[in-house]
PDB file of C-alpha atoms in Angstrom:
ATOM      1  CA  MET A   1     120.494 107.135  95.329  1.00 80.00           C
ATOM      2  CA  ILE A   2     121.905 110.372  94.664  1.00 86.00           C
ATOM      3  CA  ILE A   3     119.117 111.222  92.192  1.00 88.00           C
ATOM      4  CA  ALA A   4     116.587 110.000  94.562  1.00 87.00           C
ATOM      5  CA  LEU A   5     117.992 112.442  97.468  1.00 89.00           C
ATOM      6  CA  LEU A   6     118.095 115.288  94.976  1.00 90.00           C
ATOM      7  CA  THR A   7     114.533 114.600  94.154  1.00 89.00           C
ATOM      8  CA  PHE A   8     113.355 114.720  97.891  1.00 92.00           C
ATOM      9  CA  ALA A   9     115.226 117.849  98.288  1.00 92.00           C
ATOM     10  CA  ILE A  10     113.588 119.500  95.436  1.00 88.00           C
ATOM     11  CA  ALA A  11     110.303 118.193  96.518  1.00 86.00           C
ATOM     12  CA  GLY A  12     110.703 119.718 100.006  1.00 88.00           C
ATOM     13  CA  ILE A  13     111.371 123.118  98.422  1.00 87.00           C
ATOM     14  CA  ILE A  14     108.356 122.873  96.277  1.00 82.00           C
ATOM     15  CA  LYS A  15     106.207 121.570  99.296  1.00 81.00           C
ATOM     16  CA  GLY A  16     107.269 124.370 101.259  1.00 82.00           C
ATOM     17  CA  ALA A  17     106.704 127.074  98.572  1.00 78.00           C
ATOM     18  CA  ILE A  18     103.148 125.945  97.366  1.00 73.00           C
ATOM     19  CA  GLY A  19     101.916 123.499  99.890  1.00 69.00           C
ATOM     20  CA  SER A  20     101.927 120.383  97.711  1.00 69.00           C
ATOM     21  CA  GLY A  21     103.967 118.537  94.951  1.00 71.00           C
ATOM     22  CA  VAL A  22     105.893 115.785  96.847  1.00 82.00           C
ATOM     23  CA  PRO A  23     104.155 112.893  95.266  1.00 82.00           C
ATOM     24  CA  VAL A  24     103.929 114.717  92.101  1.00 78.00           C
ATOM     25  CA  VAL A  25     107.593 115.049  91.910  1.00 81.00           C
ATOM     26  CA  VAL A  26     108.950 111.982  93.858  1.00 87.00           C
ATOM     27  CA  VAL A  27     106.593 109.215  92.730  1.00 86.00           C
ATOM     28  CA  PRO A  28     107.446 109.581  88.934  1.00 82.00           C
ATOM     29  CA  VAL A  29     111.076 109.599  89.587  1.00 86.00           C
ATOM     30  CA  LEU A  30     111.195 106.684  91.828  1.00 90.00           C
ATOM     31  CA  THR A  31     108.831 104.883  89.488  1.00 85.00           C
ATOM     32  CA  MET A  32     111.548 105.401  86.834  1.00 83.00           C
ATOM     33  CA  LEU A  33     114.354 104.403  88.942  1.00 85.00           C
ATOM     34  CA  TYR A  34     112.626 101.569  90.867  1.00 87.00           C
ATOM     35  CA  ASP A  35     108.991 100.687  90.783  1.00 87.00           C
ATOM     36  CA  VAL A  36     105.539 102.168  91.893  1.00 87.00           C
ATOM     37  CA  LYS A  37     105.215 100.138  95.062  1.00 91.00           C
ATOM     38  CA  LEU A  38     108.575 101.175  96.541  1.00 92.00           C
ATOM     39  CA  ALA A  39     107.814 104.932  95.543  1.00 91.00           C
ATOM     40  CA  ILE A  40     104.329 104.697  97.470  1.00 92.00           C
ATOM     41  CA  ALA A  41     105.699 103.141 100.507  1.00 94.00           C
ATOM     42  CA  VAL A  42     108.891 105.553 100.664  1.00 94.00           C
ATOM     43  CA  LEU A  43     106.361 108.531 100.661  1.00 92.00           C
ATOM     44  CA  VAL A  44     104.439 107.353 103.750  1.00 95.00           C
ATOM     45  CA  ALA A  45     106.285 109.274 106.337  1.00 94.00           C
ATOM     46  CA  PRO A  46     106.869 112.394 104.233  1.00 91.00           C
ATOM     47  CA  ASN A  47     103.262 112.449 103.474  1.00 90.00           C
ATOM     48  CA  LEU A  48     102.261 112.121 107.093  1.00 94.00           C
ATOM     49  CA  PHE A  49     104.619 114.185 108.872  1.00 92.00           C
ATOM     50  CA  SER A  50     105.111 117.037 106.479  1.00 85.00           C
ATOM     51  CA  ASN A  51     101.452 117.540 105.876  1.00 89.00           C
ATOM     52  CA  ALA A  52     100.850 117.360 109.744  1.00 94.00           C
ATOM     53  CA  LEU A  53     103.346 120.146 110.239  1.00 89.00           C
ATOM     54  CA  GLN A  54     101.526 122.283 107.638  1.00 87.00           C
ATOM     55  CA  VAL A  55      98.048 121.565 109.283  1.00 94.00           C
ATOM     56  CA  TRP A  56      99.302 122.825 112.370  1.00 94.00           C
ATOM     57  CA  GLN A  57     101.043 125.947 110.763  1.00 90.00           C
ATOM     58  CA  TYR A  58      97.896 126.872 108.910  1.00 91.00           C
ATOM     59  CA  ARG A  59      95.322 125.532 111.488  1.00 91.00           C
ATOM     60  CA  GLN A  60      93.557 129.096 111.443  1.00 93.00           C
ATOM     61  CA  HIS A  61      92.929 128.871 107.860  1.00 91.00           C
ATOM     62  CA  LEU A  62      90.989 125.883 106.867  1.00 94.00           C
ATOM     63  CA  LEU A  63      87.975 125.289 104.873  1.00 94.00           C
ATOM     64  CA  PRO A  64      84.723 124.253 106.850  1.00 95.00           C
ATOM     65  CA  LEU A  65      85.278 120.994 108.970  1.00 94.00           C
ATOM     66  CA  ARG A  66      82.254 119.288 107.355  1.00 95.00           C
ATOM     67  CA  PHE A  67      83.592 119.772 103.978  1.00 96.00           C
ATOM     68  CA  LEU A  68      87.107 118.535 104.818  1.00 96.00           C
ATOM     69  CA  LEU A  69      85.672 115.602 106.720  1.00 96.00           C
ATOM     70  CA  SER A  70      83.523 114.381 103.571  1.00 97.00           C
ATOM     71  CA  PHE A  71      86.684 114.996 101.293  1.00 97.00           C
ATOM     72  CA  ALA A  72      88.834 112.844 103.901  1.00 96.00           C
ATOM     73  CA  VAL A  73      86.449 110.073 104.088  1.00 96.00           C
ATOM     74  CA  ALA A  74      85.746 109.737 100.496  1.00 97.00           C
ATOM     75  CA  GLY A  75      89.599 109.797 100.021  1.00 96.00           C
ATOM     76  CA  GLY A  76      89.992 106.986 102.612  1.00 96.00           C
ATOM     77  CA  ALA A  77      87.674 104.776 100.733  1.00 96.00           C
ATOM     78  CA  GLY A  78      89.367 105.517  97.436  1.00 95.00           C
ATOM     79  CA  ILE A  79      92.675 104.350  99.116  1.00 96.00           C
ATOM     80  CA  VAL A  80      91.364 101.173 100.087  1.00 94.00           C
ATOM     81  CA  LEU A  81      90.305 100.435  96.334  1.00 93.00           C
ATOM     82  CA  GLY A  82      93.599 102.128  94.992  1.00 91.00           C
ATOM     83  CA  THR A  83      95.791  99.568  97.234  1.00 93.00           C
ATOM     84  CA  TRP A  84      93.869  96.710  95.870  1.00 92.00           C
ATOM     85  CA  GLY A  85      94.717  97.750  92.383  1.00 88.00           C
ATOM     86  CA  LEU A  86      98.429  98.332  93.576  1.00 88.00           C
ATOM     87  CA  VAL A  87      98.409  94.534  94.605  1.00 87.00           C
ATOM     88  CA  ALA A  88      96.558  92.945  91.761  1.00 85.00           C
ATOM     89  CA  LEU A  89      97.847  94.806  88.775  1.00 82.00           C
ATOM     90  CA  SER A  90     101.274  94.345  87.023  1.00 82.00           C
ATOM     91  CA  PRO A  91     104.267  96.578  87.452  1.00 77.00           C
ATOM     92  CA  THR A  92     103.889  97.658  83.907  1.00 80.00           C
ATOM     93  CA  LEU A  93     100.552  98.594  84.227  1.00 82.00           C
ATOM     94  CA  LEU A  94     101.138 100.568  87.439  1.00 78.00           C
ATOM     95  CA  SER A  95     103.935 102.330  85.734  1.00 79.00           C
ATOM     96  CA  LEU A  96     101.664 103.180  82.757  1.00 81.00           C
ATOM     97  CA  GLY A  97      99.085 104.489  85.383  1.00 81.00           C
ATOM     98  CA  VAL A  98     101.466 106.837  86.917  1.00 79.00           C
ATOM     99  CA  ALA A  99     102.223 108.095  83.345  1.00 80.00           C
ATOM    100  CA  ALA A 100      98.699 108.492  82.956  1.00 83.00           C
ATOM    101  CA  ALA A 101      97.920 110.325  86.030  1.00 80.00           C
ATOM    102  CA  ILE A 102     100.872 112.718  85.115  1.00 76.00           C
ATOM    103  CA  LEU A 103      99.434 113.273  81.727  1.00 82.00           C
ATOM    104  CA  LEU A 104      96.108 114.216  83.199  1.00 79.00           C
ATOM    105  CA  TYR A 105      97.765 116.482  85.635  1.00 75.00           C
ATOM    106  CA  LEU A 106      99.622 118.310  82.918  1.00 78.00           C
ATOM    107  CA  ILE A 107      96.273 118.564  80.568  1.00 81.00           C
ATOM    108  CA  ILE A 108      94.575 120.149  83.732  1.00 74.00           C
ATOM    109  CA  LYS A 109      97.278 122.514  84.260  1.00 72.00           C
ATOM    110  CA  LEU A 110      97.768 123.577  80.776  1.00 77.00           C
ATOM    111  CA  ALA A 111      93.807 124.079  80.492  1.00 74.00           C
ATOM    112  CA  LYS A 112      94.400 127.258  82.611  1.00 61.00           C
ATOM    113  CA  ARG A 113      90.934 127.543  83.500  1.00 60.00           C
ATOM    114  CA  THR A 114      89.979 130.958  84.913  1.00 63.00           C
ATOM    115  CA  ALA A 115      86.801 130.533  86.154  1.00 66.00           C
ATOM    116  CA  ALA A 116      86.419 129.726  89.956  1.00 78.00           C
ATOM    117  CA  LEU A 117      84.517 126.547  91.436  1.00 84.00           C
ATOM    118  CA  PRO A 118      81.815 128.075  93.604  1.00 90.00           C
ATOM    119  CA  PHE A 119      81.852 126.520  97.151  1.00 92.00           C
ATOM    120  CA  THR A 120      78.231 125.478  96.569  1.00 92.00           C
ATOM    121  CA  VAL A 121      79.209 123.405  93.602  1.00 92.00           C
ATOM    122  CA  ALA A 122      82.243 122.063  95.486  1.00 93.00           C
ATOM    123  CA  LYS A 123      80.280 120.788  98.270  1.00 94.00           C
ATOM    124  CA  ARG A 124      78.044 118.745  95.658  1.00 94.00           C
ATOM    125  CA  ILE A 125      80.849 117.010  94.030  1.00 94.00           C
ATOM    126  CA  VAL A 126      83.302 116.711  97.102  1.00 96.00           C
ATOM    127  CA  LEU A 127      82.462 113.031  97.513  1.00 96.00           C
ATOM    128  CA  PRO A 128      83.212 111.741  94.224  1.00 94.00           C
ATOM    129  CA  VAL A 129      86.427 113.973  93.760  1.00 93.00           C
ATOM    130  CA  GLY A 130      87.649 112.754  97.250  1.00 95.00           C
ATOM    131  CA  LEU A 131      87.025 109.028  96.101  1.00 95.00           C
ATOM    132  CA  LEU A 132      88.831 109.623  92.951  1.00 91.00           C
ATOM    133  CA  ALA A 133      91.770 111.210  94.639  1.00 91.00           C
ATOM    134  CA  GLY A 134      91.917 108.218  97.155  1.00 93.00           C
ATOM    135  CA  VAL A 135      92.000 105.783  94.309  1.00 92.00           C
ATOM    136  CA  LEU A 136      94.807 107.768  92.543  1.00 87.00           C
ATOM    137  CA  GLN A 137      96.984 108.071  95.501  1.00 91.00           C
ATOM    138  CA  GLY A 138      96.305 104.414  96.320  1.00 91.00           C
ATOM    139  CA  ALA A 139      97.327 102.867  93.091  1.00 87.00           C
ATOM    140  CA  ALA A 140      99.444 105.562  91.351  1.00 83.00           C
ATOM    141  CA  GLY A 141     100.837 107.397  94.528  1.00 84.00           C
ATOM    142  CA  MET A 142      99.697 110.797  93.383  1.00 82.00           C
ATOM    143  CA  SER A 143      96.285 112.191  94.119  1.00 86.00           C
ATOM    144  CA  ALA A 144      97.023 115.689  92.778  1.00 80.00           C
ATOM    145  CA  PRO A 145      95.247 115.288  89.422  1.00 81.00           C
ATOM    146  CA  ALA A 146      92.160 115.263  91.612  1.00 86.00           C
ATOM    147  CA  SER A 147      92.808 116.730  95.092  1.00 89.00           C
ATOM    148  CA  VAL A 148      95.235 119.561  94.169  1.00 82.00           C
ATOM    149  CA  THR A 149      93.127 120.443  90.945  1.00 81.00           C
ATOM    150  CA  PHE A 150      89.871 120.374  92.808  1.00 88.00           C
ATOM    151  CA  LEU A 151      90.905 122.769  95.470  1.00 89.00           C
ATOM    152  CA  ASN A 152      92.817 124.971  92.948  1.00 80.00           C
ATOM    153  CA  ALA A 153      89.766 125.558  91.176  1.00 82.00           C
ATOM    154  CA  MET A 154      88.033 126.964  94.181  1.00 87.00           C
ATOM    155  CA  ARG A 155      90.769 129.641  94.016  1.00 82.00           C
ATOM    156  CA  LEU A 156      91.562 129.576  97.590  1.00 85.00           C
ATOM    157  CA  GLU A 157      93.950 131.902  99.264  1.00 85.00           C
ATOM    158  CA  ARG A 158      97.419 130.375  99.773  1.00 79.00           C
ATOM    159  CA  PRO A 159      97.082 129.664 103.519  1.00 87.00           C
ATOM    160  CA  VAL A 160      93.519 128.059 103.145  1.00 91.00           C
ATOM    161  CA  PHE A 161      94.796 126.024 100.530  1.00 88.00           C
ATOM    162  CA  ILE A 162      97.896 124.709 101.971  1.00 86.00           C
ATOM    163  CA  GLY A 163      96.161 123.906 105.279  1.00 92.00           C
ATOM    164  CA  SER A 164      93.192 122.396 103.665  1.00 94.00           C
ATOM    165  CA  ILE A 165      94.982 120.017 101.216  1.00 92.00           C
ATOM    166  CA  SER A 166      97.268 119.105 104.152  1.00 93.00           C
ATOM    167  CA  VAL A 167      94.340 117.771 106.131  1.00 95.00           C
ATOM    168  CA  PHE A 168      93.311 115.731 103.276  1.00 96.00           C
ATOM    169  CA  PHE A 169      96.933 114.287 102.746  1.00 94.00           C
ATOM    170  CA  VAL A 170      97.270 113.396 106.530  1.00 95.00           C
ATOM    171  CA  ALA A 171      93.800 111.635 106.642  1.00 96.00           C
ATOM    172  CA  ILE A 172      94.278 109.506 103.310  1.00 96.00           C
ATOM    173  CA  THR A 173      97.858 108.652 104.608  1.00 95.00           C
ATOM    174  CA  LEU A 174      96.459 107.225 107.976  1.00 96.00           C
ATOM    175  CA  VAL A 175      94.420 104.975 106.147  1.00 95.00           C
ATOM    176  CA  GLN A 176      96.980 104.070 103.431  1.00 95.00           C
ATOM    177  CA  ILE A 177      99.488 103.066 106.223  1.00 96.00           C
ATOM    178  CA  PRO A 178      97.446 100.003 107.553  1.00 95.00           C
ATOM    179  CA  ALA A 179      96.475  99.221 103.737  1.00 94.00           C
ATOM    180  CA  LEU A 180      99.949  99.028 102.650  1.00 95.00           C
ATOM    181  CA  LEU A 181     101.082  96.958 105.777  1.00 95.00           C
ATOM    182  CA  SER A 182      98.414  94.384 105.210  1.00 93.00           C
ATOM    183  CA  ALA A 183      99.374  94.087 101.584  1.00 91.00           C
ATOM    184  CA  GLY A 184     102.988  93.704 102.605  1.00 92.00           C
ATOM    185  CA  ILE A 185     104.170  96.597 100.470  1.00 93.00           C
ATOM    186  CA  LEU A 186     105.348  98.632 103.540  1.00 94.00           C
ATOM    187  CA  THR A 187     108.179  96.668 105.123  1.00 94.00           C
ATOM    188  CA  TRP A 188     110.706  97.524 107.767  1.00 94.00           C
ATOM    189  CA  GLU A 189     113.359  98.404 105.293  1.00 94.00           C
ATOM    190  CA  ARG A 190     111.069 100.759 103.240  1.00 95.00           C
ATOM    191  CA  SER A 191     109.927 102.460 106.444  1.00 95.00           C
ATOM    192  CA  LEU A 192     113.483 103.251 107.131  1.00 95.00           C
ATOM    193  CA  TYR A 193     113.883 104.768 103.560  1.00 94.00           C
ATOM    194  CA  SER A 194     110.659 106.613 104.179  1.00 95.00           C
ATOM    195  CA  LEU A 195     111.960 108.103 107.494  1.00 95.00           C
ATOM    196  CA  ALA A 196     115.249 109.186 105.671  1.00 94.00           C
ATOM    197  CA  ALA A 197     113.111 110.822 102.755  1.00 93.00           C
ATOM    198  CA  LEU A 198     111.262 112.792 105.429  1.00 93.00           C
ATOM    199  CA  LEU A 199     114.486 114.274 106.931  1.00 94.00           C
ATOM    200  CA  VAL A 200     115.489 115.354 103.424  1.00 94.00           C
ATOM    201  CA  ILE A 201     112.094 116.962 102.840  1.00 91.00           C
ATOM    202  CA  LEU A 202     111.673 118.732 106.159  1.00 90.00           C
ATOM    203  CA  ALA A 203     115.274 120.143 105.785  1.00 92.00           C
ATOM    204  CA  ALA A 204     114.424 121.668 102.365  1.00 91.00           C
ATOM    205  CA  MET A 205     110.812 122.969 103.256  1.00 87.00           C
ATOM    206  CA  PRO A 206     111.876 126.105 105.010  1.00 90.00           C
ATOM    207  CA  LEU A 207     113.721 127.133 101.848  1.00 88.00           C
ATOM    208  CA  GLY A 208     110.645 126.719  99.799  1.00 82.00           C
ATOM    209  CA  ALA A 209     108.612 128.609 102.205  1.00 81.00           C
ATOM    210  CA  ARG A 210     110.884 131.504 101.748  1.00 84.00           C
ATOM    211  CA  LEU A 211     111.019 131.158  97.997  1.00 79.00           C
ATOM    212  CA  GLY A 212     107.314 130.874  97.873  1.00 73.00           C
ATOM    213  CA  LYS A 213     106.781 134.354  99.567  1.00 74.00           C
ATOM    214  CA  ARG A 214     109.241 136.019  97.120  1.00 76.00           C
ATOM    215  CA  LEU A 215     108.912 134.106  93.587  1.00 70.00           C
ATOM    216  CA  PRO A 216     105.693 133.739  91.550  1.00 69.00           C
ATOM    217  CA  HIS A 217     104.177 130.136  91.850  1.00 64.00           C
ATOM    218  CA  ARG A 218     104.136 129.925  87.930  1.00 68.00           C
ATOM    219  CA  TRP A 219     107.772 129.422  88.127  1.00 69.00           C
ATOM    220  CA  PHE A 220     107.290 126.314  90.227  1.00 63.00           C
ATOM    221  CA  ASP A 221     104.420 125.172  88.167  1.00 64.00           C
ATOM    222  CA  ARG A 222     106.744 125.263  85.042  1.00 71.00           C
ATOM    223  CA  LEU A 223     109.523 123.586  86.621  1.00 66.00           C
ATOM    224  CA  ILE A 224     107.278 120.725  87.635  1.00 64.00           C
ATOM    225  CA  MET A 225     105.517 120.534  84.331  1.00 70.00           C
ATOM    226  CA  CYS A 226     108.731 120.161  82.464  1.00 74.00           C
ATOM    227  CA  LEU A 227     110.024 117.652  84.826  1.00 65.00           C
ATOM    228  CA  LEU A 228     106.917 115.629  84.677  1.00 69.00           C
ATOM    229  CA  ALA A 229     106.528 115.578  80.963  1.00 78.00           C
ATOM    230  CA  THR A 230     110.013 114.277  80.573  1.00 73.00           C
ATOM    231  CA  ILE A 231     109.628 111.447  83.123  1.00 69.00           C
ATOM    232  CA  ALA A 232     106.108 110.637  81.858  1.00 75.00           C
ATOM    233  CA  ILE A 233     107.835 110.105  78.315  1.00 79.00           C
ATOM    234  CA  LYS A 234     110.681 107.880  79.822  1.00 72.00           C
ATOM    235  CA  ILE A 235     108.343 105.672  81.806  1.00 72.00           C
ATOM    236  CA  VAL A 236     105.956 104.946  78.767  1.00 78.00           C
ATOM    237  CA  VAL A 237     109.146 104.248  76.644  1.00 75.00           C
ATOM    238  CA  ASP A 238     110.467 101.899  79.283  1.00 70.00           C
ATOM    239  CA  ALA A 239     107.263 100.037  79.764  1.00 70.00           C
ATOM    240  CA  LEU A 240     106.597  99.478  76.145  1.00 74.00           C
ATOM    241  CA  MET A 241     110.229  98.267  75.703  1.00 69.00           C
ATOM    242  CA  ALA A 242     109.925  95.937  78.710  1.00 60.00           C
TER     243      ALA A 242
END
């Protein structure tokens, strides 16, 4: 429980600093401590309310509405497919899926691509990317390998990135809640855990926002990458030994 609370606090600091990172940090840790289903259920309230707060804060700095709507609708469709996988697949396969998503995220981050993705190209691929992001969010609890990487590749300014990715996260969470309820994954007990996690994350976000304006983002990136690499190795080892 102490490890989980510390994880939520760290995730809140990172969220406040760079506008994303809560699922990337929380899901692997909770998967390691408990299981993927609990990790995804506990993140419902933080995903919804912390991102809604950032949508409001950065409402003047968003990508065009049509682009965001296409991204969100495709993500919602992916959530449905991913949640089906969450119900149908074994816990071991789901844990390995989280590890695979972490590995994909790390590979993309380490690639350090310098070329920016033009907006004209981004509009053409927004639907398949949104669908993939939704599937990853529904089945593994973290859409970052697709969603965050996609918007990062566009080399958006910090306010535009935070506001736009938050719109996407809010939209897919609104689809994810009824999907998890119908699947019996989001219970009353897990909902209470989710609200508690939200309070911890919200308390830590202002500190992250201040740090984000003063410290280079690469510091946060390196911290996350080291943490994720360690957790991914442990998840794979535990799954293979099970």
